[in-house]
């Protein structure tokens, strides 16, 4: 930037620059600003704004002043490789939109669109900490809650080494039994455990749970109201000094999926559902919706990369929740598939802060009452077994016999269990009564079922869709039986047996019982 001007366009977004230009009346300053813009960021919209002000002054003075450069119609120059970052993309350190000049939080009505009338576009907010909704059942933390706490602890320990210290916050909602779980939440990795206890919350209820968790996240602040113009109120929680969490993890259980979508909607953010991988990384973004300028490339930091199986069934997608220049998306939130992460060993000596949340619960939130309920049997737990035998659509020619053969193989091992692919569960096979109990959803393995990590996993007649893979690919040894040598499961199996499961499984049973494996191994280039 030249020394003869006080107007450095690189310090402003185009919108801010236009405000500065309106007060500029020195042609030399404007000429220098135009030259500086071309030399540095070279934004077409910024150049045009400066040139328009030069032309305006020229018209006012009758053309006495000659603009330094009137060529403002050239195409936008490619800025690939430039290191300067436009503030229109937000604070690159935070991955957040730039706050107003006075540093206050504001809700911009002009950011509302016809198809997003509910959006209350928070700008200039302060976001911190990783929150974890800890689901409970029967007065105990679900395993997935412990897994998420462990992953959150791992992520935030790494985060705190690179940035300023932020915390893991565990969230509990329920009846009086959950008060005893706060210390356990801290033992599994949380720095803070916040809970809301009410006898009416013994079982999950959609409306009150949503209102409670959203209020916790807002810190007691009342959100603005688009229709009335009410600007809302500031957070009142004394234990924290920010507007909303930076990140929020929920379990991808039936209740967790319900709650996560509603809470993230209440907090005006998005949700990546059914994730199995999480990292916090930098991300270079060129989308003008996010950067605010065509051609700009901005590196966002502190971005939660949320990895999930995509709808093709064979690939993974990584979901990002990035701010727009005029709207901030926080918390960055996702639901986590149970079994995706390992819990840390609990540390009962670990110290943390326990917060009781206070909120008057409207009677209207409980207008639907549960008058009777039956408690299901304990169900089938496929985790913890040394061997899991899983059956897929390959049993379709004779489902009853296929399940019988799978059970025979299970019986041949000392500690084994029978699992199913989603294809079997949803196929509605007509099976004989003595095996009907085994064709149940509770035996499903995969993204929407159980996640297992046995010493040996036998996959018979399973193609290997990624939704199934996420439920078993941490097994020590995977043996696949399939007639299709191009089946996807071959790519991640340790041993692949080409053959019909109706012929292969009986031979496996015979080999195990005799203690002698009768099979011929063939080398493969794959």
Coordinates of C-alpha atoms in Angstrom, one line a residue:
X1 CA 0.0 0.0 0.0
X2 CA 1.3 3.4 -0.9
X3 CA 2.3 5.8 1.9
X4 CA 0.2 8.7 0.6
X5 CA -3.2 7.3 1.5
X6 CA -5.0 6.5 4.7
X7 CA -7.5 4.3 2.9
X8 CA -6.2 0.7 2.8
X9 CA -8.9 -1.4 1.0
X10 CA -7.3 -4.7 2.1
X11 CA -8.4 -3.9 5.7
X12 CA -12.1 -4.0 4.8
X13 CA -14.8 -6.2 3.3
X14 CA -16.4 -4.7 0.2
X15 CA -19.4 -3.7 2.3
X16 CA -17.3 -1.9 4.8
X17 CA -15.2 -0.4 2.1
X18 CA -18.2 1.2 0.5
X19 CA -19.0 2.9 3.8
X20 CA -15.5 4.3 3.9
X21 CA -15.6 5.5 0.3
X22 CA -18.7 7.5 0.9
X23 CA -16.7 9.7 3.3
X24 CA -13.6 9.9 1.0
X25 CA -13.4 13.1 -1.1
X26 CA -9.7 13.3 -2.0
X27 CA -9.1 12.0 -5.5
X28 CA -5.4 11.2 -4.8
X29 CA -6.4 9.0 -1.9
X30 CA -9.0 7.2 -4.1
X31 CA -6.4 6.8 -6.9
X32 CA -3.9 5.3 -4.4
X33 CA -6.7 3.0 -3.0
X34 CA -7.6 1.7 -6.4
X35 CA -3.9 1.0 -7.2
X36 CA -3.5 -0.8 -3.8
X37 CA -6.5 -2.9 -4.4
X38 CA -5.2 -4.0 -7.8
X39 CA -1.8 -4.7 -6.3
X40 CA -3.1 -6.7 -3.4
X41 CA -6.5 -8.5 -3.4
X42 CA -7.7 -7.3 -6.8
X43 CA -11.4 -7.8 -6.1
X44 CA -13.6 -6.8 -9.0
X45 CA -16.4 -5.6 -6.7
X46 CA -13.9 -3.5 -4.6
X47 CA -12.3 -2.0 -7.7
X48 CA -15.7 -1.0 -9.1
X49 CA -16.7 0.5 -5.8
X50 CA -13.6 2.7 -5.7
X51 CA -13.9 3.6 -9.4
X52 CA -17.6 4.5 -8.9
X53 CA -16.6 7.0 -6.1
X54 CA -13.9 8.4 -8.4
X55 CA -16.4 8.9 -11.2
X56 CA -18.8 10.5 -8.7
X57 CA -16.3 13.0 -7.5
X58 CA -15.3 13.8 -11.1
X59 CA -18.9 14.5 -12.0
X60 CA -19.3 16.8 -9.0
X61 CA -16.1 18.8 -9.9
X62 CA -17.0 19.0 -13.6
X63 CA -14.3 16.7 -14.8
X64 CA -11.3 18.7 -13.5
X65 CA -9.8 15.6 -11.9
X66 CA -8.8 12.7 -14.1
X67 CA -9.1 9.3 -12.6
X68 CA -6.0 7.3 -12.5
X69 CA -7.6 4.3 -14.1
X70 CA -11.0 4.0 -15.7
X71 CA -10.8 0.4 -16.7
X72 CA -13.1 -1.3 -14.2
X73 CA -14.8 -3.7 -16.6
X74 CA -12.0 -6.3 -16.8
X75 CA -12.7 -9.8 -15.6
X76 CA -11.9 -10.8 -12.0
X77 CA -8.4 -12.0 -11.8
X78 CA -7.7 -15.4 -10.4
X79 CA -6.3 -15.1 -6.9
X80 CA -5.2 -18.7 -6.4
X81 CA -2.2 -18.8 -4.3
X82 CA -2.7 -15.4 -2.6
X83 CA -2.2 -15.5 1.2
X84 CA -4.3 -12.4 2.1
X85 CA -7.7 -13.3 3.5
X86 CA -10.8 -11.2 3.2
X87 CA -12.6 -10.4 6.4
X88 CA -15.9 -11.0 4.6
X89 CA -15.3 -14.7 5.2
X90 CA -15.1 -14.1 9.0
X91 CA -12.3 -14.4 11.4
X92 CA -10.2 -17.1 9.8
X93 CA -8.8 -18.1 13.2
X94 CA -12.3 -18.8 14.4
X95 CA -14.1 -19.9 11.3
X96 CA -16.7 -17.4 12.2
X97 CA -18.3 -14.3 10.6
X98 CA -16.7 -10.9 11.4
X99 CA -18.5 -9.1 14.2
X100 CA -20.0 -5.7 13.9
X101 CA -17.6 -2.8 14.4
X102 CA -18.7 -2.2 18.0
X103 CA -18.2 -5.9 18.9
X104 CA -21.9 -6.4 19.8
X105 CA -23.9 -9.4 18.9
X106 CA -26.6 -8.5 16.4
X107 CA -29.5 -10.2 14.6
X108 CA -29.8 -8.8 11.1
X109 CA -33.3 -8.8 9.8
X110 CA -32.1 -8.3 6.2
X111 CA -30.4 -11.7 6.3
X112 CA -33.8 -13.4 6.5
X113 CA -34.9 -15.0 3.2
X114 CA -38.3 -16.0 2.1
X115 CA -37.6 -19.7 2.5
X116 CA -35.7 -19.3 5.8
X117 CA -38.1 -17.0 7.8
X118 CA -37.3 -18.8 11.0
X119 CA -33.6 -18.0 10.9
X120 CA -32.4 -15.6 13.6
X121 CA -29.0 -14.8 12.0
X122 CA -26.6 -14.3 14.9
X123 CA -23.6 -12.1 14.0
X124 CA -20.6 -11.3 16.2
X125 CA -21.3 -14.1 18.6
X126 CA -18.8 -15.7 21.0
X127 CA -18.6 -19.5 20.8
X128 CA -16.6 -21.9 23.0
X129 CA -16.3 -25.5 24.3
X130 CA -17.4 -28.9 23.0
X131 CA -20.7 -30.0 24.4
X132 CA -21.8 -33.7 24.6
X133 CA -25.4 -34.8 25.2
X134 CA -25.1 -37.8 27.5
X135 CA -28.0 -40.1 27.0
X136 CA -29.0 -42.4 29.9
X137 CA -31.1 -45.4 30.4
X138 CA -32.2 -47.0 33.6
X139 CA -30.1 -44.6 35.6
X140 CA -26.9 -45.4 33.7
X141 CA -24.9 -43.7 31.0
X142 CA -25.2 -45.4 27.6
X143 CA -22.0 -46.7 26.2
X144 CA -22.2 -44.2 23.3
X145 CA -22.3 -41.4 25.8
X146 CA -19.0 -42.6 27.3
X147 CA -17.5 -43.0 23.8
X148 CA -18.5 -39.4 22.8
X149 CA -17.0 -38.0 26.0
X150 CA -13.7 -39.8 25.3
X151 CA -13.6 -38.5 21.8
X152 CA -14.4 -35.0 22.9
X153 CA -11.6 -35.2 25.5
X154 CA -9.2 -36.3 22.8
X155 CA -10.3 -33.6 20.4
X156 CA -10.2 -30.8 22.9
X157 CA -6.8 -31.8 24.3
X158 CA -5.4 -31.4 20.9
X159 CA -7.4 -28.2 20.3
X160 CA -6.1 -26.7 23.6
X161 CA -2.5 -27.3 22.5
X162 CA -3.0 -25.2 19.4
X163 CA -5.5 -22.6 20.6
X164 CA -6.7 -21.2 23.9
X165 CA -8.1 -23.6 26.5
X166 CA -11.7 -24.7 26.1
X167 CA -13.7 -27.3 27.9
X168 CA -15.7 -30.5 27.4
X169 CA -19.2 -30.0 28.7
X170 CA -21.4 -33.0 29.5
X171 CA -25.2 -32.5 29.3
X172 CA -27.6 -34.6 31.4
X173 CA -31.4 -34.5 31.4
X174 CA -33.7 -36.8 33.4
X175 CA -35.3 -37.6 36.7
X176 CA -33.5 -37.6 40.1
X177 CA -31.3 -40.5 39.1
X178 CA -29.2 -38.4 36.7
X179 CA -27.9 -36.2 39.6
X180 CA -25.7 -39.2 40.5
X181 CA -24.2 -39.4 37.0
X182 CA -22.6 -35.9 37.0
X183 CA -19.4 -37.2 38.6
X184 CA -19.3 -40.1 36.2
X185 CA -19.5 -37.8 33.2
X186 CA -16.5 -35.9 34.6
X187 CA -14.7 -39.1 35.2
X188 CA -15.1 -40.0 31.5
X189 CA -13.6 -36.8 30.3
X190 CA -15.8 -33.8 30.9
X191 CA -14.6 -30.6 32.5
X192 CA -18.2 -29.5 33.3
X193 CA -21.3 -31.5 33.9
X194 CA -24.6 -29.6 33.6
X195 CA -27.8 -31.3 34.4
X196 CA -31.6 -30.7 34.6
X197 CA -33.5 -32.9 37.0
X198 CA -37.3 -33.3 37.0
X199 CA -39.4 -36.3 37.9
X200 CA -41.4 -35.8 34.7
X201 CA -38.3 -36.4 32.7
X202 CA -37.8 -40.0 33.6
X203 CA -38.3 -41.0 30.0
X204 CA -37.4 -39.0 26.9
X205 CA -40.0 -36.5 25.9
X206 CA -39.5 -34.6 22.7
X207 CA -40.7 -31.1 23.6
X208 CA -39.2 -30.6 27.2
X209 CA -35.9 -32.2 26.4
X210 CA -35.5 -30.0 23.3
X211 CA -36.4 -26.8 25.2
X212 CA -34.1 -27.7 28.1
X213 CA -31.0 -28.5 26.1
X214 CA -31.5 -25.5 23.8
X215 CA -31.8 -23.2 26.8
X216 CA -28.7 -24.7 28.3
X217 CA -26.8 -24.0 25.1
X218 CA -28.1 -20.4 24.9
X219 CA -27.1 -19.8 28.5
X220 CA -30.6 -18.8 29.4
X221 CA -30.8 -16.1 26.7
X222 CA -34.1 -15.5 25.0
X223 CA -33.7 -15.8 21.2
X224 CA -35.0 -12.9 19.1
X225 CA -38.4 -13.1 17.5
X226 CA -38.7 -12.4 13.8
X227 CA -42.4 -11.7 13.8
X228 CA -42.5 -9.3 16.8
X229 CA -39.1 -7.7 16.3
X230 CA -38.1 -8.6 19.9
X231 CA -34.3 -8.6 19.9
X232 CA -34.0 -11.2 22.6
X233 CA -31.9 -11.1 25.7
X234 CA -28.3 -11.7 26.7
X235 CA -27.1 -15.1 28.3
X236 CA -27.6 -15.2 32.0
X237 CA -25.6 -18.3 32.9
X238 CA -22.8 -17.3 35.4
X239 CA -20.6 -20.3 34.8
X240 CA -19.8 -19.4 31.2
X241 CA -19.2 -16.2 29.2
X242 CA -20.2 -17.1 25.6
X243 CA -23.3 -17.1 23.5
X244 CA -23.4 -20.7 22.3
X245 CA -21.2 -23.8 22.2
X246 CA -18.6 -24.1 19.5
X247 CA -19.3 -27.8 18.9
X248 CA -22.1 -30.2 20.0
X249 CA -22.1 -34.0 19.9
X250 CA -25.3 -36.1 20.2
X251 CA -25.7 -39.9 20.1
X252 CA -27.1 -41.4 16.9
X253 CA -29.7 -43.4 18.8
X254 CA -33.5 -43.1 18.3
X255 CA -33.8 -40.4 20.9
X256 CA -30.5 -38.8 20.1
X257 CA -31.4 -38.4 16.4
X258 CA -34.7 -36.8 17.4
X259 CA -33.2 -34.5 19.9
X260 CA -30.1 -33.4 17.9
X261 CA -32.2 -32.2 14.9
X262 CA -34.6 -30.2 17.1
X263 CA -31.9 -28.6 19.3
X264 CA -29.7 -27.7 16.3
X265 CA -32.7 -26.2 14.6
X266 CA -33.6 -24.2 17.8
X267 CA -30.0 -22.9 17.8
X268 CA -30.2 -21.9 14.1
X269 CA -27.4 -24.3 13.0
X270 CA -27.1 -27.4 11.0
X271 CA -26.5 -31.1 11.8
X272 CA -24.4 -33.9 10.3
X273 CA -26.2 -37.1 11.2
X274 CA -24.8 -40.6 11.8
X275 CA -21.1 -39.7 11.9
X276 CA -18.3 -42.2 12.5
X277 CA -15.3 -39.9 12.3
X278 CA -14.4 -36.5 13.9
X279 CA -11.4 -34.2 13.5
X280 CA -10.8 -30.5 14.0
X281 CA -8.8 -29.2 11.1
X282 CA -8.2 -26.2 8.9
X283 CA -10.1 -26.0 5.6
X284 CA -9.3 -23.9 2.6
X285 CA -12.6 -22.6 1.1
X286 CA -13.3 -20.8 -2.2
X287 CA -17.1 -21.0 -2.2
X288 CA -18.2 -17.3 -2.5
X289 CA -21.2 -18.0 -0.3
X290 CA -18.7 -18.6 2.5
X291 CA -16.0 -16.2 1.5
X292 CA -18.2 -13.3 0.5
X293 CA -16.1 -12.6 -2.6
X294 CA -15.9 -14.5 -5.9
X295 CA -12.4 -15.8 -6.4
X296 CA -11.4 -15.5 -2.8
X297 CA -9.8 -18.4 -1.0
X298 CA -10.0 -18.4 2.7
X299 CA -8.6 -20.8 5.2
X300 CA -11.0 -21.5 8.1
X301 CA -9.6 -22.9 11.3
X302 CA -11.2 -24.8 14.2
X303 CA -13.5 -26.5 11.7
X304 CA -15.1 -29.8 12.9
X305 CA -14.8 -32.3 10.1
X306 CA -17.7 -34.7 10.5
X307 CA -17.2 -37.9 8.5
X308 CA -20.3 -40.1 7.7
X309 CA -21.2 -42.8 5.2
X310 CA -23.0 -41.3 2.2
X311 CA -26.1 -42.5 0.5
X312 CA -24.3 -44.5 -2.2
X313 CA -23.4 -47.0 0.5
X314 CA -19.8 -47.3 -0.6
X315 CA -18.2 -43.9 0.2
X316 CA -17.7 -41.5 3.0
X317 CA -18.5 -37.8 3.0
X318 CA -17.1 -35.1 5.2
X319 CA -19.6 -32.5 6.4
X320 CA -18.5 -29.0 7.4
X321 CA -20.5 -26.3 9.1
X322 CA -19.0 -23.0 8.1
X323 CA -20.2 -19.5 8.7
X324 CA -21.6 -17.2 6.0
X325 CA -20.4 -13.6 6.0
X326 CA -23.7 -12.4 7.4
X327 CA -24.8 -15.5 9.4
X328 CA -23.0 -17.7 11.9
X329 CA -23.7 -21.4 12.2
X330 CA -23.0 -22.6 15.7
X331 CA -22.8 -25.0 17.3
X332 CA -21.1 -27.1 14.7
X333 CA -23.1 -30.3 15.5
X334 CA -23.4 -33.9 14.7
X335 CA -24.8 -37.2 15.9
X336 CA -22.4 -40.1 16.4
X337 CA -22.9 -43.7 15.5
X338 CA -22.6 -45.9 18.7
X339 CA -19.4 -47.9 18.7
X340 CA -17.5 -45.4 16.5
X341 CA -15.0 -44.4 19.2
X342 CA -13.4 -46.0 22.3
X343 CA -14.2 -44.5 25.7
X344 CA -11.3 -43.5 27.9
X345 CA -10.6 -45.2 31.2
X346 CA -12.7 -43.4 33.8
X347 CA -10.7 -41.3 36.3
X348 CA -12.7 -41.1 39.5
X349 CA -10.2 -38.6 40.9
X350 CA -10.7 -36.2 38.0
X351 CA -12.0 -32.9 39.1
X352 CA -14.7 -30.9 37.3
X353 CA -17.5 -28.4 37.8
X354 CA -21.1 -29.6 38.3
X355 CA -23.9 -27.2 37.3
X356 CA -27.6 -27.5 38.1
X357 CA -29.6 -26.0 35.3
X358 CA -32.7 -24.0 36.3
X359 CA -35.6 -23.5 33.9
X360 CA -39.4 -23.4 34.6
X361 CA -40.9 -26.2 32.5
X362 CA -44.3 -25.3 31.0
X363 CA -47.1 -27.7 31.7
X364 CA -47.9 -27.5 28.1
X365 CA -44.7 -29.3 27.3
X366 CA -46.0 -32.4 29.0
X367 CA -49.5 -32.4 27.4
X368 CA -48.8 -35.9 26.0
X369 CA -48.6 -38.3 28.9
X370 CA -47.4 -41.9 29.0
X371 CA -50.1 -43.9 30.9
X372 CA -48.8 -47.4 30.4
X373 CA -45.6 -49.0 29.1
X374 CA -44.0 -52.4 28.8
X375 CA -40.3 -52.9 29.4
X376 CA -38.7 -55.0 26.7
X377 CA -36.5 -58.0 27.5
X378 CA -32.8 -57.3 27.9
X379 CA -32.4 -57.9 24.1
X380 CA -29.4 -59.2 22.2
X381 CA -26.0 -57.7 22.8
X382 CA -23.5 -58.8 20.1
X383 CA -20.6 -56.9 21.6
X384 CA -18.1 -58.6 23.8
X385 CA -18.1 -62.0 22.0
X386 CA -14.9 -63.4 20.6
X387 CA -16.7 -64.5 17.4
X388 CA -19.6 -63.0 15.4
X389 CA -21.2 -64.9 12.6
X390 CA -23.1 -62.5 10.3
X391 CA -25.6 -63.5 7.6
X392 CA -26.6 -61.4 4.6
X393 CA -28.9 -61.6 1.6
X394 CA -27.0 -64.7 0.5
X395 CA -29.4 -66.7 2.5
X396 CA -32.3 -65.6 0.3
X397 CA -32.6 -68.9 -1.6
X398 CA -33.5 -70.7 1.6
X399 CA -33.6 -68.3 4.6
X400 CA -34.6 -70.9 7.2
X401 CA -31.7 -73.2 6.2
X402 CA -29.3 -70.3 6.0
X403 CA -30.1 -69.2 9.5
X404 CA -29.8 -72.8 10.7
X405 CA -26.3 -73.1 9.2
X406 CA -25.3 -69.8 10.8
X407 CA -26.5 -71.1 14.2
X408 CA -24.6 -74.3 13.7
X409 CA -21.4 -72.3 13.1
X410 CA -22.1 -70.2 16.2
X411 CA -22.5 -73.4 18.3
X412 CA -19.2 -74.7 17.0
X413 CA -17.3 -71.8 18.8
X414 CA -17.0 -71.4 22.5
X415 CA -18.1 -67.7 22.6
X416 CA -20.0 -66.6 19.5
X417 CA -23.2 -64.8 18.5
X418 CA -25.3 -64.5 15.4
X419 CA -25.7 -61.2 13.6
X420 CA -27.5 -60.0 10.5
X421 CA -27.0 -57.4 7.8
X422 CA -29.7 -54.8 7.3
X423 CA -30.7 -56.6 4.1
X424 CA -31.9 -59.6 6.0
X425 CA -33.7 -57.5 8.6
X426 CA -35.7 -55.6 6.0
X427 CA -36.3 -58.4 3.5
X428 CA -39.2 -59.9 5.5
X429 CA -38.1 -63.4 4.8
X430 CA -40.6 -66.2 5.4
X431 CA -38.8 -68.4 7.9
X432 CA -39.9 -71.4 10.0
X433 CA -40.9 -70.7 13.6
X434 CA -37.9 -72.3 15.2
X435 CA -35.6 -69.7 13.7
X436 CA -38.0 -66.8 13.5
X437 CA -36.7 -65.3 16.8
X438 CA -33.3 -64.9 15.2
X439 CA -34.5 -62.7 12.3
X440 CA -34.8 -59.6 14.5
X441 CA -33.7 -56.0 14.1
X442 CA -31.8 -56.2 17.4
X443 CA -29.3 -58.5 15.7
X444 CA -28.6 -56.0 12.9
X445 CA -24.9 -54.9 12.6
X446 CA -24.0 -51.7 10.9
X447 CA -24.6 -48.0 10.9
X448 CA -28.2 -48.3 12.2
X449 CA -27.5 -51.4 14.3
X450 CA -24.8 -52.7 16.6
X451 CA -21.1 -52.0 16.2
X452 CA -18.9 -55.0 17.0
X453 CA -15.2 -55.6 17.3
X454 CA -14.7 -59.4 17.8
X455 CA -11.5 -61.4 17.4
X456 CA -13.1 -63.1 14.4
X457 CA -15.9 -61.9 12.2
X458 CA -17.4 -64.3 9.7
X459 CA -19.5 -62.5 7.0
X460 CA -21.5 -65.0 5.0
X461 CA -23.5 -63.7 2.0
X462 CA -22.8 -60.1 2.8
X463 CA -21.9 -57.7 0.0
X464 CA -20.1 -55.2 2.2
X465 CA -22.0 -51.9 1.9
X466 CA -20.3 -49.1 3.9
X467 CA -23.3 -49.0 6.2
X468 CA -22.5 -52.5 7.3
X469 CA -18.7 -51.9 7.2
X470 CA -18.9 -49.2 9.9
X471 CA -20.4 -51.8 12.2
X472 CA -17.6 -54.4 12.0
X473 CA -14.5 -53.1 10.3
X474 CA -12.6 -52.9 13.6
X475 CA -12.8 -56.7 14.0
X476 CA -9.4 -58.3 14.4
X477 CA -9.9 -60.8 11.6
X478 CA -12.6 -60.7 8.9
X479 CA -13.5 -63.8 6.9
X480 CA -15.9 -63.3 4.0
X481 CA -17.9 -66.0 2.2
X482 CA -19.4 -64.9 -1.1
X483 CA -20.0 -66.2 -4.6
X484 CA -19.3 -62.8 -6.0
X485 CA -15.5 -62.2 -6.3
X486 CA -16.2 -58.5 -7.0
X487 CA -18.2 -58.0 -3.7
X488 CA -17.1 -54.9 -1.9
X489 CA -16.5 -56.8 1.3
X490 CA -13.5 -58.5 -0.3
X491 CA -11.6 -55.2 -0.2
X492 CA -11.6 -55.1 3.6
X493 CA -11.6 -58.8 4.5
X494 CA -8.5 -60.6 5.7
X495 CA -9.7 -63.9 4.1
X496 CA -12.1 -64.2 1.2
X497 CA -13.8 -67.6 0.5
X498 CA -15.3 -67.8 -2.9
X499 CA -18.3 -70.1 -2.6
X500 CA -21.9 -70.6 -1.7
X501 CA -22.5 -70.2 2.0
X502 CA -24.9 -73.2 1.9
X503 CA -21.8 -75.3 1.0
X504 CA -19.1 -73.4 2.8
X505 CA -20.6 -73.0 6.3
X506 CA -21.1 -76.8 6.9
X507 CA -17.5 -77.4 5.9
X508 CA -16.4 -74.7 8.3
X509 CA -18.4 -76.3 11.1
X510 CA -16.8 -79.7 10.3
X511 CA -13.3 -78.2 10.3
X512 CA -13.8 -76.5 13.6
X513 CA -15.3 -79.5 15.3
X514 CA -12.5 -81.7 14.0
X515 CA -9.8 -79.2 14.7
X516 CA -8.5 -79.4 11.1
X517 CA -9.1 -76.8 8.4
X518 CA -9.9 -78.5 5.1
X519 CA -9.5 -75.7 2.6
X520 CA -7.2 -74.8 -0.3
X521 CA -5.7 -71.3 -0.3
X522 CA -5.0 -69.6 -3.6
X523 CA -2.8 -66.6 -4.2
X524 CA -4.4 -63.5 -5.5
X525 CA -3.0 -60.3 -7.1
X526 CA -5.7 -58.3 -5.3

